Amino acid sequence: MAACIRMYESNNFYQDTTLPGNAAICGNRTASQPNALNPVAQQLLNDLSMATPRISGFYAATKREVAGVTLYGVAQCAETITKSGCQDCLTVAYKNIEGCLPKYAEGRAVDAACFMRYSDRDFFADNKTTDITPFLGGGELVVVLYAGSSNKKKAVIIGDVVGGVGLLLIVLALFLWYRLSRKPKAAERGNILGATELGGPVSYRLKDLKIATQDFNESNKLGEGGFGDVYKGTLKNGHVVAVKKLAIFSSRAKANFETEVRLISNVHHRNLIRLLGCSNKGADLLLVYEYMANGSLERYLYGDKRGMLNWKQRFDIIFGTARGLAYLHEQFHVCIIHRDIKSSNILLDDEFQPKIADFGLVRLLPEDQSHVSTKFAGTLGYTAPEYAIHGHLTEKVNVYSFGVVVLEIISGRRSNDMQIEPVTEYLLEKAWKLHKTGMPEKLVDETLDPNEYNEQEVKKIIEIALMCTQSPVNLRPTMSEVVVMLLCDHGTDARLLAGLLSLAWVRVHQRTHP
């Protein structure tokens, strides 16, 4: 029977053959005749690794009976790879599965594009076997008997030229494999040709990232931030990535770098930017992320792309951002606090779906669910007062920032922009004032077509944003509650209405300049 493998990934992995993480899985039964099983299994698996790439469909199932031992074997490659790719994958699989011999009566090997299995018990029907003999080698020795003039039989061995050359190549390959296998293994490096979330974070070489970014040329700079600049890079296979050059030089950051990268690379969600890998060789710490061609939300709200987002796109961005934060807070195996949610850290993919970026500020939430930090990490105008003033950090800090970003998305204005006539005030102050006077819809971006949106829906979302920015931390909803409220009809959301009754007219960040 064939192996059943199902996988999905955001990158094109159809040509991947072997990746870090390939391994053998040995059965729990010990072989009754290990000495007899070992040579039979090695020969069978070697034959399968040679024959399978030459068979149409890259699949073979066969059995071998020698000295009272019957062994069953299967090998298969994904049909998306080449013949040589299948050979490479099965070579690695064969080397891995040898670790199960001779102790175990069954073993499997799994890699990115192939599967191999052996067992002393039949796991496929006899009529499903494949005759692999025609696919095994270059030639054979032929013995010809003839009568000579002396009337004696002479045996002349005629070696097939192709067979001789093939045998020689096999001997040379085995010799090279033996020599290389005796050398100490070099530290495994990431493949600059691409990365896969199934294989974990890639360790990129600094020189490859310099080539990809043209030595971090200014023309490739995508943006600047307090924790480093971001550059566009093109890998050798043509894949475009974003390379963040961290401006962190402390010994503590260096020591924790790989641990944090491993954590972040395990965060997979459609609304979170994927971390592909890193480089920490030399003086610079580099993070390699997937590239978003549409850039940041900031550009579309009050930058060069202002006015291009319609109401549906804005709602989708609000909802997607809420889902991404809910995942970080409550659905990942540890609670992750971003600390710097703002419009420039929300990137847009080709379909204008949001992806939260910049995990350089991520820290794990301690067991007591609170954290007091003497170092402020965030952006004024988006930061909750308890964190900006006292350094008190919980996931509700992100909830507050999310509320501010929602107001920006609806209004098309910066949170810290005070150029509002006739009264000079911050966006959050303006939103609270309009809510108090019963006219929150007046906050809506003037570039939006009034026929595209429903005023009641806009009013509901503004009220949700204001709930998120309440000064008492315990009155702010969780992000999972925000997701539910965004999906609810305004008239049926009792929790939202009850929360609004408790809203107090407060001024957050009064006259505070970023």
Short mmCIF file of C-alpha atoms in Angstrom, two decimals:
data_model
loop_
_atom_site.label_atom_id
_atom_site.label_comp_id
_atom_site.label_asym_id
_atom_site.label_seq_id
_atom_site.Cartn_x
_atom_site.Cartn_y
_atom_site.Cartn_z
CA MET A 1 0.00 0.00 0.00
CA ALA A 2 1.16 3.56 -0.64
CA ALA A 3 1.89 6.08 2.07
CA CYS A 4 -0.69 8.78 2.64
CA ILE A 5 0.85 12.20 3.30
CA ARG A 6 -1.04 15.48 3.49
CA MET A 7 0.63 18.84 3.90
CA TYR A 8 0.05 22.51 3.18
CA GLU A 9 2.21 25.59 3.32
CA SER A 10 2.16 29.22 2.23
CA ASN A 11 5.31 28.69 0.13
CA ASN A 12 5.61 26.60 -3.03
CA PHE A 13 7.22 23.39 -1.76
CA TYR A 14 6.52 21.18 -4.77
CA GLN A 15 10.20 20.98 -5.73
CA ASP A 16 11.51 20.39 -2.20
CA THR A 17 13.15 16.98 -1.86
CA THR A 18 14.81 16.72 1.53
CA LEU A 19 14.61 19.15 4.46
CA PRO A 20 15.86 19.42 8.03
CA GLY A 21 13.66 17.30 10.25
CA ASN A 22 13.82 14.17 8.07
CA ALA A 23 13.90 11.15 10.33
CA ALA A 24 13.32 7.43 10.79
CA ILE A 25 10.54 5.99 12.92
CA CYS A 26 11.38 2.52 14.21
CA GLY A 27 8.68 0.07 15.21
CA ASN A 28 8.29 -1.25 18.74
CA ARG A 29 8.82 -4.92 17.79
CA THR A 30 12.29 -6.38 17.98
CA ALA A 31 13.40 -8.66 15.18
CA SER A 32 13.29 -12.39 16.01
CA GLN A 33 16.27 -13.08 13.72
CA PRO A 34 18.22 -9.81 13.58
CA ASN A 35 21.34 -11.34 12.04
CA ALA A 36 19.33 -12.89 9.22
CA LEU A 37 17.04 -9.84 8.80
CA ASN A 38 19.77 -7.22 8.49
CA PRO A 39 21.38 -8.20 5.15
CA VAL A 40 18.00 -8.91 3.56
CA ALA A 41 16.59 -5.57 4.67
CA GLN A 42 19.65 -3.61 3.56
CA GLN A 43 19.59 -5.19 0.10
CA LEU A 44 15.83 -4.72 -0.28
CA LEU A 45 15.88 -1.06 0.78
CA ASN A 46 18.91 -0.32 -1.37
CA ASP A 47 17.17 -1.86 -4.37
CA LEU A 48 14.02 0.15 -3.66
CA SER A 49 15.98 3.41 -3.44
CA MET A 50 17.59 2.66 -6.81
CA ALA A 51 14.52 1.38 -8.64
CA THR A 52 11.74 3.71 -7.44
CA PRO A 53 13.03 6.89 -9.18
CA ARG A 54 13.09 4.94 -12.48
CA ILE A 55 9.49 3.71 -12.17
CA SER A 56 6.61 5.77 -13.53
CA GLY A 57 4.72 7.29 -10.62
CA PHE A 58 7.73 6.98 -8.31
CA TYR A 59 6.17 4.10 -6.36
CA ALA A 60 7.30 0.52 -5.70
CA ALA A 61 6.17 -2.24 -3.32
CA THR A 62 8.12 -5.49 -3.23
CA LYS A 63 9.16 -8.36 -0.99
CA ARG A 64 12.27 -10.47 -0.60
CA GLU A 65 12.61 -14.05 0.68
CA VAL A 66 16.07 -15.25 1.71
CA ALA A 67 17.04 -18.10 4.07
CA GLY A 68 13.61 -18.37 5.59
CA VAL A 69 13.25 -14.62 6.11
CA THR A 70 10.54 -12.74 4.22
CA LEU A 71 10.72 -8.95 4.18
CA TYR A 72 8.28 -6.43 2.72
CA GLY A 73 9.25 -2.96 1.53
CA VAL A 74 7.69 0.15 0.03
CA ALA A 75 9.23 3.34 -1.34
CA GLN A 76 7.45 6.35 -2.80
CA CYS A 77 8.27 9.88 -3.94
CA ALA A 78 6.01 12.82 -4.65
CA GLU A 79 5.36 13.13 -8.37
CA THR A 80 6.04 16.88 -8.21
CA ILE A 81 9.80 16.33 -7.97
CA THR A 82 12.28 15.13 -10.59
CA LYS A 83 13.85 11.70 -10.97
CA SER A 84 17.12 12.93 -9.50
CA GLY A 85 15.21 14.64 -6.68
CA CYS A 86 13.48 11.35 -5.87
CA GLN A 87 16.85 9.60 -5.83
CA ASP A 88 18.29 12.21 -3.47
CA CYS A 89 15.33 11.96 -1.11
CA LEU A 90 15.37 8.16 -0.98
CA THR A 91 19.13 8.13 -0.43
CA VAL A 92 18.63 10.19 2.73
CA ALA A 93 15.63 8.03 3.73
CA TYR A 94 17.67 4.84 3.29
CA LYS A 95 20.46 6.23 5.43
CA ASN A 96 17.95 7.19 8.16
CA ILE A 97 16.05 3.91 8.14
CA GLU A 98 19.29 1.95 8.54
CA GLY A 99 19.24 3.17 12.13
CA CYS A 100 16.34 0.78 12.80
CA LEU A 101 18.39 -2.21 11.68
CA PRO A 102 19.02 -4.89 12.77
CA LYS A 103 17.18 -4.48 16.08
CA TYR A 104 13.68 -3.62 14.91
CA ALA A 105 11.41 -5.72 12.72
CA GLU A 106 9.83 -2.64 11.19
CA GLY A 107 10.88 0.87 10.31
CA ARG A 108 9.79 3.95 8.37
CA ALA A 109 11.60 6.99 7.02
CA VAL A 110 9.86 10.25 6.15
CA ASP A 111 11.17 13.30 4.35
CA ALA A 112 9.78 16.31 2.51
CA ALA A 113 9.07 14.41 -0.72
CA CYS A 114 9.49 10.70 -0.04
CA PHE A 115 8.55 7.80 2.20
CA MET A 116 10.17 4.41 2.82
CA ARG A 117 9.07 1.46 4.94
CA TYR A 118 10.11 -2.10 5.67
CA SER A 119 8.52 -4.83 7.82
CA ASP A 120 8.78 -8.57 8.40
CA ARG A 121 4.99 -8.64 8.24
CA ASP A 122 3.04 -8.15 5.04
CA PHE A 123 1.32 -4.77 4.84
CA PHE A 124 0.23 -4.98 1.20
CA ALA A 125 -1.34 -7.70 -0.89
CA ASP A 126 0.76 -10.00 -3.07
CA ASN A 127 -1.01 -8.75 -6.19
CA LYS A 128 0.14 -5.20 -5.36
CA THR A 129 3.84 -5.96 -5.62
CA THR A 130 6.10 -4.34 -8.19
CA ASP A 131 8.70 -6.22 -10.20
CA ILE A 132 11.68 -3.92 -9.66
CA THR A 133 14.24 -6.22 -11.35
CA PRO A 134 14.14 -4.38 -14.72
CA PHE A 135 14.93 -1.09 -12.96
CA LEU A 136 17.92 -2.27 -10.98
CA GLY A 137 21.14 -1.79 -12.79
CA GLY A 138 23.00 -1.26 -15.97
CA GLY A 139 23.73 -4.77 -17.23
CA GLU A 140 24.46 -8.40 -16.47
CA LEU A 141 27.16 -10.95 -16.98
CA VAL A 142 26.49 -13.50 -19.74
CA VAL A 143 28.22 -16.86 -19.78
CA VAL A 144 28.58 -18.37 -23.30
CA LEU A 145 29.65 -21.99 -23.76
CA TYR A 146 31.15 -23.10 -27.05
CA ALA A 147 33.20 -26.03 -28.42
CA GLY A 148 36.74 -25.22 -29.29
CA SER A 149 39.05 -26.97 -31.75
CA SER A 150 40.41 -29.09 -28.93
CA ASN A 151 36.88 -30.40 -28.34
CA LYS A 152 36.93 -29.01 -24.79
CA LYS A 153 34.29 -26.72 -23.40
CA LYS A 154 35.57 -23.29 -22.62
CA ALA A 155 33.71 -20.69 -20.65
CA VAL A 156 34.00 -17.15 -21.93
CA ILE A 157 32.56 -14.43 -19.78
CA ILE A 158 31.30 -11.56 -21.84
CA GLY A 159 30.78 -8.44 -19.72
CA ASP A 160 28.21 -6.03 -20.93
CA VAL A 161 29.92 -2.69 -21.39
CA VAL A 162 27.02 -0.78 -19.93
CA GLY A 163 26.87 -3.13 -16.98
CA GLY A 164 30.57 -2.75 -16.33
CA VAL A 165 30.42 1.02 -16.37
CA GLY A 166 27.35 0.99 -14.13
CA LEU A 167 29.04 -1.36 -11.66
CA LEU A 168 32.12 0.86 -11.59
CA LEU A 169 30.01 3.96 -10.88
CA ILE A 170 28.21 2.17 -8.04
CA VAL A 171 31.52 1.10 -6.51
CA LEU A 172 32.85 4.67 -6.76
CA ALA A 173 29.66 6.10 -5.25
CA LEU A 174 29.81 3.67 -2.33
CA PHE A 175 33.47 4.51 -1.78
CA LEU A 176 32.79 8.26 -1.74
CA TRP A 177 29.82 7.78 0.57
CA TYR A 178 31.97 5.75 2.95
CA ARG A 179 34.71 8.39 2.98
CA LEU A 180 32.28 11.29 3.49
CA SER A 181 30.34 9.48 6.19
CA ARG A 182 33.53 9.16 8.24
CA LYS A 183 34.13 12.93 8.19
CA PRO A 184 32.82 15.04 11.08
CA LYS A 185 29.48 16.58 10.15
CA ALA A 186 29.55 20.31 9.56
CA ALA A 187 27.04 22.51 11.30
CA GLU A 188 23.81 22.45 9.32
CA ARG A 189 23.01 25.64 7.50
CA GLY A 190 19.80 26.89 6.08
CA ASN A 191 19.01 26.70 2.40
CA ILE A 192 19.19 30.17 0.92
CA LEU A 193 16.96 28.93 -1.92
CA GLY A 194 13.92 28.97 0.31
CA ALA A 195 12.40 28.29 3.71
CA THR A 196 9.61 26.13 4.98
CA GLU A 197 7.59 26.48 8.14
CA LEU A 198 7.49 22.69 8.35
CA GLY A 199 11.28 22.57 8.57
CA GLY A 200 11.64 25.26 11.22
CA PRO A 201 13.58 28.54 11.05
CA VAL A 202 16.38 28.73 8.50
CA SER A 203 19.86 29.83 9.52
CA TYR A 204 20.84 32.14 6.67
CA ARG A 205 24.41 33.00 5.85
CA LEU A 206 25.28 36.65 6.19
CA LYS A 207 26.98 36.79 2.81
CA ASP A 208 23.85 35.39 1.11
CA LEU A 209 21.66 38.05 2.71
CA LYS A 210 24.13 40.75 1.69
CA ILE A 211 23.89 39.54 -1.90
CA ALA A 212 20.07 39.39 -1.65
CA THR A 213 19.84 43.00 -0.40
CA GLN A 214 22.76 44.33 -2.50
CA ASP A 215 24.73 44.81 0.72
CA PHE A 216 21.74 46.50 2.40
CA ASN A 217 21.59 49.18 -0.24
CA GLU A 218 19.47 52.23 0.58
CA SER A 219 17.47 51.68 -2.60
CA ASN A 220 16.18 48.42 -1.08
CA LYS A 221 15.14 49.92 2.25
CA LEU A 222 11.48 49.28 2.99
CA GLY A 223 11.22 51.14 6.25
CA GLU A 224 12.85 52.28 9.47
CA GLY A 225 11.97 51.57 13.07
CA GLY A 226 13.26 51.95 16.57
CA PHE A 227 14.55 48.37 16.53
CA GLY A 228 16.13 48.40 13.09
CA ASP A 229 15.73 48.97 9.38
CA VAL A 230 14.01 46.62 6.94
CA TYR A 231 15.34 45.84 3.46
CA LYS A 232 13.91 44.10 0.45
CA GLY A 233 15.95 41.08 -0.59
CA THR A 234 15.82 38.68 -3.52
CA LEU A 235 17.11 35.17 -2.85
CA LYS A 236 18.92 33.05 -5.39
CA ASN A 237 15.73 31.28 -6.45
CA GLY A 238 13.96 34.61 -7.05
CA HIS A 239 11.89 34.60 -3.85
CA VAL A 240 11.53 38.07 -2.38
CA VAL A 241 11.91 38.50 1.38
CA ALA A 242 12.10 41.30 3.94
CA VAL A 243 15.33 41.42 5.96
CA LYS A 244 15.21 43.26 9.28
CA LYS A 245 18.59 44.49 10.52
CA LEU A 246 18.13 44.72 14.27
CA ALA A 247 19.68 47.69 16.04
CA ILE A 248 20.21 45.68 19.24
CA PHE A 249 23.74 45.06 20.42
CA SER A 250 23.36 43.95 24.04
CA SER A 251 24.92 40.66 25.11
CA ARG A 252 21.55 39.59 26.54
CA ALA A 253 19.79 40.11 23.21
CA LYS A 254 22.51 38.13 21.46
CA ALA A 255 22.21 35.28 23.94
CA ASN A 256 18.41 35.08 23.67
CA PHE A 257 18.26 35.64 19.92
CA GLU A 258 18.06 32.04 18.70
CA THR A 259 15.57 31.06 21.39
CA GLU A 260 13.27 33.92 20.46
CA VAL A 261 13.58 33.15 16.75
CA ARG A 262 12.58 29.53 17.32
CA LEU A 263 9.55 30.68 19.27
CA ILE A 264 8.45 33.24 16.69
CA SER A 265 8.99 30.90 13.74
CA ASN A 266 6.47 28.51 15.30
CA VAL A 267 3.75 31.16 15.21
CA HIS A 268 1.64 30.39 12.14
CA HIS A 269 -1.53 32.34 11.43
CA ARG A 270 -2.97 33.91 8.30
CA ASN A 271 -2.92 37.34 9.97
CA LEU A 272 0.65 37.21 11.26
CA ILE A 273 3.80 37.82 9.23
CA ARG A 274 5.82 34.61 8.99
CA LEU A 275 9.40 34.61 10.20
CA LEU A 276 11.44 32.51 7.78
CA GLY A 277 14.76 32.51 9.58
CA CYS A 278 17.66 34.54 10.85
CA SER A 279 21.38 35.22 10.82
CA ASN A 280 23.37 35.97 13.95
CA LYS A 281 26.88 35.60 12.60
CA GLY A 282 29.03 38.67 12.86
CA ALA A 283 28.05 41.95 14.47
CA ASP A 284 24.49 42.12 13.09
CA LEU A 285 21.37 40.26 14.13
CA LEU A 286 19.15 39.73 11.08
CA LEU A 287 15.57 38.48 10.82
CA VAL A 288 14.17 37.26 7.50
CA TYR A 289 10.41 37.63 6.99
CA GLU A 290 7.99 36.99 4.16
CA TYR A 291 7.61 40.02 1.92
CA MET A 292 4.38 42.00 1.57
CA ALA A 293 4.26 43.87 -1.73
CA ASN A 294 1.46 46.24 -0.66
CA GLY A 295 3.48 47.53 2.27
CA SER A 296 2.02 48.87 5.49
CA LEU A 297 -1.49 49.97 6.39
CA GLU A 298 -0.03 53.37 7.21
CA ARG A 299 0.51 54.11 3.50
CA TYR A 300 -3.17 53.53 2.74
CA LEU A 301 -4.52 55.60 5.61
CA TYR A 302 -2.48 58.78 5.44
CA GLY A 303 0.41 58.08 3.08
CA ASP A 304 0.86 58.03 -0.67
CA LYS A 305 -2.00 55.48 -1.08
CA ARG A 306 -4.52 57.44 0.98
CA GLY A 307 -8.12 57.01 -0.10
CA MET A 308 -7.60 53.70 -1.91
CA LEU A 309 -9.20 51.46 0.75
CA ASN A 310 -12.96 50.99 0.54
CA TRP A 311 -15.15 50.19 3.55
CA LYS A 312 -15.14 46.40 3.05
CA GLN A 313 -11.35 46.36 2.88
CA ARG A 314 -11.14 48.44 6.05
CA PHE A 315 -13.49 46.15 7.91
CA ASP A 316 -11.53 43.09 6.76
CA ILE A 317 -8.32 44.70 8.03
CA ILE A 318 -9.91 45.43 11.42
CA PHE A 319 -11.30 41.90 11.71
CA GLY A 320 -8.10 40.19 10.53
CA THR A 321 -5.96 42.20 12.94
CA ALA A 322 -8.28 41.25 15.80
CA ARG A 323 -7.99 37.58 14.88
CA GLY A 324 -4.20 37.76 14.73
CA LEU A 325 -4.00 39.34 18.18
CA ALA A 326 -6.49 36.85 19.63
CA TYR A 327 -4.22 34.06 18.39
CA LEU A 328 -1.13 35.60 20.01
CA HIS A 329 -2.92 36.18 23.32
CA GLU A 330 -5.06 33.09 23.72
CA GLN A 331 -4.52 30.44 21.06
CA PHE A 332 -0.73 30.04 20.85
CA HIS A 333 0.74 27.74 23.50
CA VAL A 334 2.17 30.76 25.34
CA CYS A 335 0.75 34.28 25.58
CA ILE A 336 2.71 36.67 23.37
CA ILE A 337 2.46 40.44 23.80
CA HIS A 338 3.50 42.49 20.80
CA ARG A 339 3.91 45.82 22.68
CA ASP A 340 3.91 48.00 19.54
CA ILE A 341 0.68 47.52 17.59
CA LYS A 342 0.31 50.43 15.17
CA SER A 343 -0.67 51.01 11.55
CA SER A 344 2.92 50.82 10.28
CA ASN A 345 3.26 47.35 11.85
CA ILE A 346 0.22 45.99 10.01
CA LEU A 347 1.17 44.89 6.50
CA LEU A 348 -1.18 44.08 3.63
CA ASP A 349 -0.92 41.10 1.30
CA ASP A 350 -1.96 41.01 -2.35
CA GLU A 351 -5.64 40.76 -1.38
CA PHE A 352 -5.36 43.52 1.26
CA GLN A 353 -5.63 41.05 4.11
CA PRO A 354 -3.70 42.24 7.19
CA LYS A 355 -0.64 40.60 8.69
CA ILE A 356 0.76 41.84 11.98
CA ALA A 357 4.51 42.44 11.69
CA ASP A 358 7.56 43.27 13.79
CA PHE A 359 7.96 40.75 16.55
CA GLY A 360 11.25 42.30 17.64
CA LEU A 361 9.48 43.58 20.75
CA VAL A 362 7.86 40.28 21.66
CA ARG A 363 8.33 39.03 25.21
CA LEU A 364 6.67 36.11 26.92
CA LEU A 365 4.04 36.84 29.52
CA PRO A 366 5.25 35.61 32.95
CA GLU A 367 3.20 33.19 35.02
CA ASP A 368 1.71 35.93 37.20
CA GLN A 369 0.11 37.44 34.07
CA SER A 370 1.80 40.81 34.64
CA HIS A 371 5.12 42.40 34.02
CA VAL A 372 6.77 45.58 35.21
CA SER A 373 9.42 46.80 32.83
CA THR A 374 11.72 49.74 33.32
CA LYS A 375 12.32 49.98 29.59
CA PHE A 376 9.47 51.41 27.54
CA ALA A 377 8.93 49.69 24.20
CA GLY A 378 6.15 51.13 22.10
CA THR A 379 4.92 54.20 20.23
CA LEU A 380 3.29 57.13 22.00
CA GLY A 381 -0.19 57.72 20.72
CA TYR A 382 -0.87 53.97 20.60
CA THR A 383 0.33 52.97 24.04
CA ALA A 384 -1.94 52.25 26.99
CA PRO A 385 -1.47 54.68 29.92
CA GLU A 386 -0.64 51.97 32.46
CA TYR A 387 2.28 50.84 30.29
CA ALA A 388 3.48 54.29 29.22
CA ILE A 389 3.43 55.66 32.79
CA HIS A 390 4.06 52.67 35.05
CA GLY A 391 5.54 50.07 32.71
CA HIS A 392 2.76 47.64 33.62
CA LEU A 393 2.46 45.13 30.78
CA THR A 394 -0.43 42.75 30.07
CA GLU A 395 -2.17 41.67 26.88
CA LYS A 396 -4.63 44.53 27.48
CA VAL A 397 -1.85 46.88 26.31
CA ASN A 398 -2.30 45.37 22.84
CA VAL A 399 -6.08 45.70 23.16
CA TYR A 400 -5.69 49.43 23.79
CA SER A 401 -3.37 49.86 20.78
CA PHE A 402 -5.80 47.90 18.61
CA GLY A 403 -8.61 50.29 19.56
CA VAL A 404 -6.49 53.26 18.48
CA VAL A 405 -5.64 51.58 15.16
CA VAL A 406 -9.35 50.93 14.52
CA LEU A 407 -10.06 54.64 14.95
CA GLU A 408 -7.28 55.41 12.45
CA ILE A 409 -8.72 52.94 9.93
CA ILE A 410 -12.17 54.50 10.19
CA SER A 411 -11.02 58.14 10.18
CA GLY A 412 -8.00 57.93 7.89
CA ARG A 413 -6.07 60.07 10.39
CA ARG A 414 -3.01 59.57 12.57
CA SER A 415 -3.62 58.95 16.23
CA ASN A 416 -1.13 61.65 17.24
CA ASP A 417 -2.12 64.19 14.57
CA MET A 418 -3.34 67.36 16.30
CA GLN A 419 -4.08 69.35 13.14
CA ILE A 420 -7.85 69.26 13.49
CA GLU A 421 -9.92 72.38 13.01
CA PRO A 422 -11.46 74.27 14.66
CA VAL A 423 -10.21 72.56 17.86
CA THR A 424 -6.75 71.08 18.23
CA GLU A 425 -7.04 67.61 19.77
CA TYR A 426 -5.86 64.06 19.39
CA LEU A 427 -7.82 61.47 17.42
CA LEU A 428 -8.80 59.52 20.54
CA GLU A 429 -10.05 62.67 22.23
CA LYS A 430 -12.05 63.56 19.15
CA ALA A 431 -13.60 60.08 19.02
CA TRP A 432 -14.64 60.20 22.68
CA LYS A 433 -16.16 63.65 22.24
CA LEU A 434 -18.19 62.57 19.19
CA HIS A 435 -19.35 59.49 21.07
CA LYS A 436 -20.44 61.60 24.03
CA THR A 437 -22.45 63.91 21.78
CA GLY A 438 -24.02 60.95 19.94
CA MET A 439 -22.36 61.63 16.58
CA PRO A 440 -19.54 59.04 16.24
CA GLU A 441 -20.25 58.64 12.52
CA LYS A 442 -18.73 62.09 11.94
CA LEU A 443 -15.34 60.44 12.52
CA VAL A 444 -15.56 58.53 9.23
CA ASP A 445 -12.90 59.23 6.59
CA GLU A 446 -14.22 61.78 4.09
CA THR A 447 -12.64 59.80 1.22
CA LEU A 448 -15.07 56.91 1.83
CA ASP A 449 -18.18 56.65 -0.32
CA PRO A 450 -21.20 56.97 2.04
CA ASN A 451 -23.04 54.40 -0.09
CA GLU A 452 -20.42 51.75 0.78
CA TYR A 453 -21.09 51.54 4.50
CA ASN A 454 -23.93 51.38 7.00
CA GLU A 455 -23.85 54.07 9.67
CA GLN A 456 -25.02 51.68 12.38
CA GLU A 457 -22.21 49.28 11.56
CA VAL A 458 -19.66 52.09 11.66
CA LYS A 459 -21.06 53.30 14.96
CA LYS A 460 -20.78 49.80 16.44
CA ILE A 461 -17.13 49.45 15.41
CA ILE A 462 -16.25 52.88 16.82
CA GLU A 463 -17.89 51.87 20.11
CA ILE A 464 -15.85 48.65 20.15
CA ALA A 465 -12.69 50.71 19.59
CA LEU A 466 -13.60 53.00 22.49
CA MET A 467 -14.23 50.00 24.73
CA CYS A 468 -10.70 48.83 23.91
CA THR A 469 -9.23 52.22 24.91
CA GLN A 470 -10.88 52.57 28.32
CA SER A 471 -8.45 53.63 31.02
CA PRO A 472 -9.46 50.97 33.60
CA VAL A 473 -7.73 47.85 32.28
CA ASN A 474 -10.42 45.48 33.56
CA LEU A 475 -13.08 47.22 31.44
CA ARG A 476 -11.30 46.45 28.18
CA PRO A 477 -12.50 43.30 26.39
CA THR A 478 -10.19 40.46 25.42
CA MET A 479 -9.29 40.14 21.74
CA SER A 480 -11.40 36.99 21.39
CA GLU A 481 -14.37 38.97 22.73
CA VAL A 482 -13.59 41.71 20.20
CA VAL A 483 -13.68 39.13 17.38
CA VAL A 484 -17.11 37.95 18.54
CA MET A 485 -18.43 41.52 18.85
CA LEU A 486 -17.27 42.38 15.35
CA LEU A 487 -19.29 39.45 14.03
CA CYS A 488 -22.41 40.23 16.08
CA ASP A 489 -25.30 42.41 15.04
CA HIS A 490 -25.35 45.66 16.97
CA GLY A 491 -28.80 45.03 18.38
CA THR A 492 -27.96 41.59 19.79
CA ASP A 493 -24.62 42.33 21.43
CA ALA A 494 -25.70 42.73 25.06
CA ARG A 495 -22.16 42.76 26.39
CA LEU A 496 -21.22 45.64 24.13
CA LEU A 497 -24.21 47.71 25.24
CA ALA A 498 -23.54 46.95 28.90
CA GLY A 499 -19.92 47.94 28.46
CA LEU A 500 -20.81 51.20 26.82
CA LEU A 501 -22.90 52.17 29.83
CA SER A 502 -19.75 52.07 31.93
CA LEU A 503 -17.67 54.23 29.60
CA ALA A 504 -16.28 57.28 31.33
CA TRP A 505 -15.24 60.46 29.59
CA VAL A 506 -11.48 60.28 30.03
CA ARG A 507 -8.67 61.97 28.22
CA VAL A 508 -5.88 59.59 27.40
CA HIS A 509 -2.52 61.08 26.36
CA GLN A 510 -3.74 64.64 26.90
CA ARG A 511 -1.51 67.01 24.98
CA THR A 512 1.20 64.33 24.86
CA HIS A 513 3.57 64.73 21.95
CA PRO A 514 5.19 61.61 20.44
#
